[in-house]
PDB file of C-alpha atoms and ligand atoms in Angstrom:
ATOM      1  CA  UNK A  21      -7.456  33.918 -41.421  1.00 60.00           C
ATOM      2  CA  UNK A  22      -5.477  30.996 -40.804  1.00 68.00           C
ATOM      3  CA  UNK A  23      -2.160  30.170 -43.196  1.00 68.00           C
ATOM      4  CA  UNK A  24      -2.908  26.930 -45.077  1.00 68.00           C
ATOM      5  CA  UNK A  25      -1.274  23.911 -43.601  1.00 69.00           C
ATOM      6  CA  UNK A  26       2.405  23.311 -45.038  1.00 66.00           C
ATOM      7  CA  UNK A  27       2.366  20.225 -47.970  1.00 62.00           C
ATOM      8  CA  UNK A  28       3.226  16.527 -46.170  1.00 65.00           C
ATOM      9  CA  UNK A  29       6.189  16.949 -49.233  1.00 63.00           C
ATOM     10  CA  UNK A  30       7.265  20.429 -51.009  1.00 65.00           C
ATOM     11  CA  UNK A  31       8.302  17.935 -54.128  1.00 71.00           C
ATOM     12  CA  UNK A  32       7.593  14.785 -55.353  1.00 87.00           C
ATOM     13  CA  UNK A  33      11.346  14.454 -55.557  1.00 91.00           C
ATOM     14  CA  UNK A  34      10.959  10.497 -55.232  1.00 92.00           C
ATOM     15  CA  UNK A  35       8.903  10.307 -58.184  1.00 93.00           C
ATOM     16  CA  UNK A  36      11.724  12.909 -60.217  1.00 94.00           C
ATOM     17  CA  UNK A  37      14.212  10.823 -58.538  1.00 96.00           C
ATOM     18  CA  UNK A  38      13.055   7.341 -60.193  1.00 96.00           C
ATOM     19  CA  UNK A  39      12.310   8.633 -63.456  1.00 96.00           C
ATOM     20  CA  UNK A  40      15.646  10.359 -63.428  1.00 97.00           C
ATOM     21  CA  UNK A  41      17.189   6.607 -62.320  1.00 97.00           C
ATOM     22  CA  UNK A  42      15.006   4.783 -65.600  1.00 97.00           C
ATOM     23  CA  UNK A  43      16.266   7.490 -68.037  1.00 97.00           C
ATOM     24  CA  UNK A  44      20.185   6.763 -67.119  1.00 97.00           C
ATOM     25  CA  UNK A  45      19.184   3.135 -66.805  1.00 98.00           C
ATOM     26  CA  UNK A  46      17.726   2.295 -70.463  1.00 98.00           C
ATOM     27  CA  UNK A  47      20.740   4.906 -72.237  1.00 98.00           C
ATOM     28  CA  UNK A  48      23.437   2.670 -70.210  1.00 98.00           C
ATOM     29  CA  UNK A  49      24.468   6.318 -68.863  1.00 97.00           C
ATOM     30  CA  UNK A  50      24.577   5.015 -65.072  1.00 97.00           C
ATOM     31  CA  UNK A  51      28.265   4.627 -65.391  1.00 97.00           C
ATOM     32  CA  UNK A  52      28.893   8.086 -66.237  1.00 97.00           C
ATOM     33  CA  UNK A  53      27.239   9.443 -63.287  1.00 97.00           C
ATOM     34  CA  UNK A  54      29.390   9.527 -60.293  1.00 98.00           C
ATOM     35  CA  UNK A  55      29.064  12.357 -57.639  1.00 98.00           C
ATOM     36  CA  UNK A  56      31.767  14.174 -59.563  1.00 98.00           C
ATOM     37  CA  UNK A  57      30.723  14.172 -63.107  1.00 98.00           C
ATOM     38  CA  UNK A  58      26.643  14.995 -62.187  1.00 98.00           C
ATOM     39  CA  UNK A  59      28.415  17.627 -59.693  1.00 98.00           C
ATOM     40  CA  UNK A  60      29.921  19.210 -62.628  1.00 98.00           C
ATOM     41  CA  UNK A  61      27.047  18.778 -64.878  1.00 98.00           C
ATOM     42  CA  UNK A  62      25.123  20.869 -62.073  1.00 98.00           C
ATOM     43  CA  UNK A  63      27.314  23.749 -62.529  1.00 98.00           C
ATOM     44  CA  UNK A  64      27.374  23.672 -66.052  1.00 98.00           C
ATOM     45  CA  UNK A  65      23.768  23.996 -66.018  1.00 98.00           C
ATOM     46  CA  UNK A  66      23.894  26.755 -63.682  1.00 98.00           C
ATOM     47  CA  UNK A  67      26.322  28.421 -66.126  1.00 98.00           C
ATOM     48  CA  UNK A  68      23.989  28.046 -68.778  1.00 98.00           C
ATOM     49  CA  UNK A  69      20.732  29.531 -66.635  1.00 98.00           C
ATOM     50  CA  UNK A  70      23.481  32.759 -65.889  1.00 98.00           C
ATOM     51  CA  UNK A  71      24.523  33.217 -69.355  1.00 98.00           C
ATOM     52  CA  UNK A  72      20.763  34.354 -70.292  1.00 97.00           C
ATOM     53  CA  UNK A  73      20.916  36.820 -67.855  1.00 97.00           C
ATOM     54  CA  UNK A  74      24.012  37.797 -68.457  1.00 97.00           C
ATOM     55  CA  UNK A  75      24.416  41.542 -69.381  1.00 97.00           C
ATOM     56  CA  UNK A  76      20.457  42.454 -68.610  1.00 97.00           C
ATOM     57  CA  UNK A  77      19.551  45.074 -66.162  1.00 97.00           C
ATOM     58  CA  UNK A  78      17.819  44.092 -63.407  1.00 96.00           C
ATOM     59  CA  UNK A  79      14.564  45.294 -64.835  1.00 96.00           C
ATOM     60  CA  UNK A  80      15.129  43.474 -68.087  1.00 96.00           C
ATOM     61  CA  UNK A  81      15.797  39.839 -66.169  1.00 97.00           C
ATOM     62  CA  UNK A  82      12.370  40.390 -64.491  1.00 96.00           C
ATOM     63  CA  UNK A  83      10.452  41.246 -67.897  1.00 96.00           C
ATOM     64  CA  UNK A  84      12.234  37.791 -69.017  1.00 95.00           C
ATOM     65  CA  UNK A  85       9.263  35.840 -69.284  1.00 93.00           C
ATOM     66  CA  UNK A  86       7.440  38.545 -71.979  1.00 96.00           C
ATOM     67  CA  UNK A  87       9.964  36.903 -74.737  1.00 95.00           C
ATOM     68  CA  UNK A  88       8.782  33.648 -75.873  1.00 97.00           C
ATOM     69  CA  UNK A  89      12.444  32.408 -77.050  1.00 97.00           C
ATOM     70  CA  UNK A  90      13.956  33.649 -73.997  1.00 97.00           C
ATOM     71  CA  UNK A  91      11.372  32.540 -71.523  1.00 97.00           C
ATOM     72  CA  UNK A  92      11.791  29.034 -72.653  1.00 98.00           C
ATOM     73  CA  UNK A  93      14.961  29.105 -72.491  1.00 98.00           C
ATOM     74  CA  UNK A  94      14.744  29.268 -68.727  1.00 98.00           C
ATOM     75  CA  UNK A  95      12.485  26.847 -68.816  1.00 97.00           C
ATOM     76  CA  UNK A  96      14.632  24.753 -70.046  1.00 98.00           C
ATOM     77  CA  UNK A  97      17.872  25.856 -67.855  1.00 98.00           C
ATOM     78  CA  UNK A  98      15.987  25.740 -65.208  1.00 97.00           C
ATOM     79  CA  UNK A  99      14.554  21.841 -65.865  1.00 96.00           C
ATOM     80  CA  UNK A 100      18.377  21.031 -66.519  1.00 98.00           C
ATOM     81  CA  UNK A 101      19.478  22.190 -63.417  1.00 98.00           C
ATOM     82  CA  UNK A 102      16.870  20.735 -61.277  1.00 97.00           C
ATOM     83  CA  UNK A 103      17.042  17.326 -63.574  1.00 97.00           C
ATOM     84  CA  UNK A 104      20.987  17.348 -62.343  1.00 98.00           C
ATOM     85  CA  UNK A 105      20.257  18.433 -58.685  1.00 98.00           C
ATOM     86  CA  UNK A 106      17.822  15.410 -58.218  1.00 98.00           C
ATOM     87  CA  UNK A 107      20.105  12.970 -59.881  1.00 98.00           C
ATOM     88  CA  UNK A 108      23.321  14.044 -57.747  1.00 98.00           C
ATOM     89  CA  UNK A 109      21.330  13.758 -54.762  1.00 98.00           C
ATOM     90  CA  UNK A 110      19.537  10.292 -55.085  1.00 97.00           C
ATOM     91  CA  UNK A 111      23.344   8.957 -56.358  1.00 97.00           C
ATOM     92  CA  UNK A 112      24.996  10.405 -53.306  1.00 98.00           C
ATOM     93  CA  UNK A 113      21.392   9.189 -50.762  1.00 97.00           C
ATOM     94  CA  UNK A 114      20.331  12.208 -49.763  1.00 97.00           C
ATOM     95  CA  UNK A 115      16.901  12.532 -49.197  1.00 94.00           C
ATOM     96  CA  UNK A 116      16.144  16.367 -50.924  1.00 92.00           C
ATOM     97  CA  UNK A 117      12.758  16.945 -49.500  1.00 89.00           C
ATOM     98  CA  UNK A 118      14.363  15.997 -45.894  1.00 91.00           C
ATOM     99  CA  UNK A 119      17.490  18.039 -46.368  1.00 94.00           C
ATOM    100  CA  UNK A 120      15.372  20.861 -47.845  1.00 91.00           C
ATOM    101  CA  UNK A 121      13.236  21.224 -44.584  1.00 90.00           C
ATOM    102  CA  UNK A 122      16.033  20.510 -42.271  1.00 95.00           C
ATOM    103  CA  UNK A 123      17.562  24.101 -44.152  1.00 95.00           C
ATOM    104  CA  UNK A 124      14.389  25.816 -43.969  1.00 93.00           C
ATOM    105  CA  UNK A 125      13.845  25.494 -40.391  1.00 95.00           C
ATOM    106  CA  UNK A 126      17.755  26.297 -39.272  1.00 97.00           C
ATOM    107  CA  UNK A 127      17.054  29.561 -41.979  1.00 95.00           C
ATOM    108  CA  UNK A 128      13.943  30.623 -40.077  1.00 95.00           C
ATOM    109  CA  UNK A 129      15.715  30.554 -36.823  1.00 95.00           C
ATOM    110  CA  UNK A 130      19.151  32.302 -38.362  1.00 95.00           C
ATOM    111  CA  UNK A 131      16.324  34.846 -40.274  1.00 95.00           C
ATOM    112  CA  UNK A 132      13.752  35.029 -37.900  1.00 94.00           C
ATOM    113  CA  UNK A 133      11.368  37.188 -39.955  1.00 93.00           C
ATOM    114  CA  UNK A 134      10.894  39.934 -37.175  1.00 94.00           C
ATOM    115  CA  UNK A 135      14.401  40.498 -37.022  1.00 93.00           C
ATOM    116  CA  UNK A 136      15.376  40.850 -40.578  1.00 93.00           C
ATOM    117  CA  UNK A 137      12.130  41.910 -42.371  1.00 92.00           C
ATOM    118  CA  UNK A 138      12.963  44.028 -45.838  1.00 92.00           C
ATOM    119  CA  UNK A 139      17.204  43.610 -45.335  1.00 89.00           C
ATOM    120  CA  UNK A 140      18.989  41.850 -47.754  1.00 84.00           C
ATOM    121  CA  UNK A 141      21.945  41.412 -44.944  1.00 78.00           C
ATOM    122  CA  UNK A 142      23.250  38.064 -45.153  1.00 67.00           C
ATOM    123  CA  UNK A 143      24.571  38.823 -41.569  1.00 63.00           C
ATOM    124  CA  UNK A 144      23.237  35.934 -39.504  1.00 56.00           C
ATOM    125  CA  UNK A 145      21.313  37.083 -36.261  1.00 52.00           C
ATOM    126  CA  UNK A 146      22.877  35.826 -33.033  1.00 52.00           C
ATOM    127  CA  UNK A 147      20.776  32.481 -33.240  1.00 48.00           C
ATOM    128  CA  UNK A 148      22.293  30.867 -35.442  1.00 44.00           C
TER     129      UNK A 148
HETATM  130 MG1   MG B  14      21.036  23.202 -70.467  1.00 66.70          MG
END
């Protein structure tokens, strides 16, 4: 059997992108988002998305998603983080769902799956 053909886009990041653009646009919040300040935002979000995690065992952060309060709350770390990813990206012009494959395909040829099948080694191969 033949692997499905890969999506013509992983994301409708344009779509994300221009909603993202209309929120900022009708709140006047525009002029807070430079690079720096949506940069920072990102991180905080991140921060946020660790804390829940924070202190679990492995096994308890992959039964996460059996607590309702906590599962949503990832949900919604996870929305923030994306939400602030997009927006730094379309201020700054860089085209995600480009930038995104461009990655992918250097990581398959740094990781070529033959090579580094079931080792977590971040050790590049001599490809890279
Ligand atoms: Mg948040």
């Amino acid at each position: 059997m033949t692997p499905a053909p890969e999506p013509q886009r992983l994301l409708d990041v344009d779509a994300l992108s221009r909603a993202l653009e209309r929120f900022a646009v009708e709140r006047d919040w525009t002029q807070f988002h430079s690079p720096k300040n949506l940069a920072m935002a990102l991180t905080g979000e991140v921060g946020e998305l660790v804390e829940i995690f924070q202190w679990m065992s492995a096994e308890e952060s992959a039964d996460v998603g059996t607590d309702p309060r906590t599962a949503q709350a990832v949900r919604d770390e996870l929305a923030d983080v994306l939400i602030y990813l997009v927006r730094l990206a379309d201020r700054l012009g860089v085209d995600l769902d480009a930038a995104v494959r461009d990655k992918m395909q250097r990581n398959a040829l740094r990781y070529p799956a033959d090579e580094v099948r079931g080792s977590n080694s971040k050790q590049p191969t001599t490809r890279s």
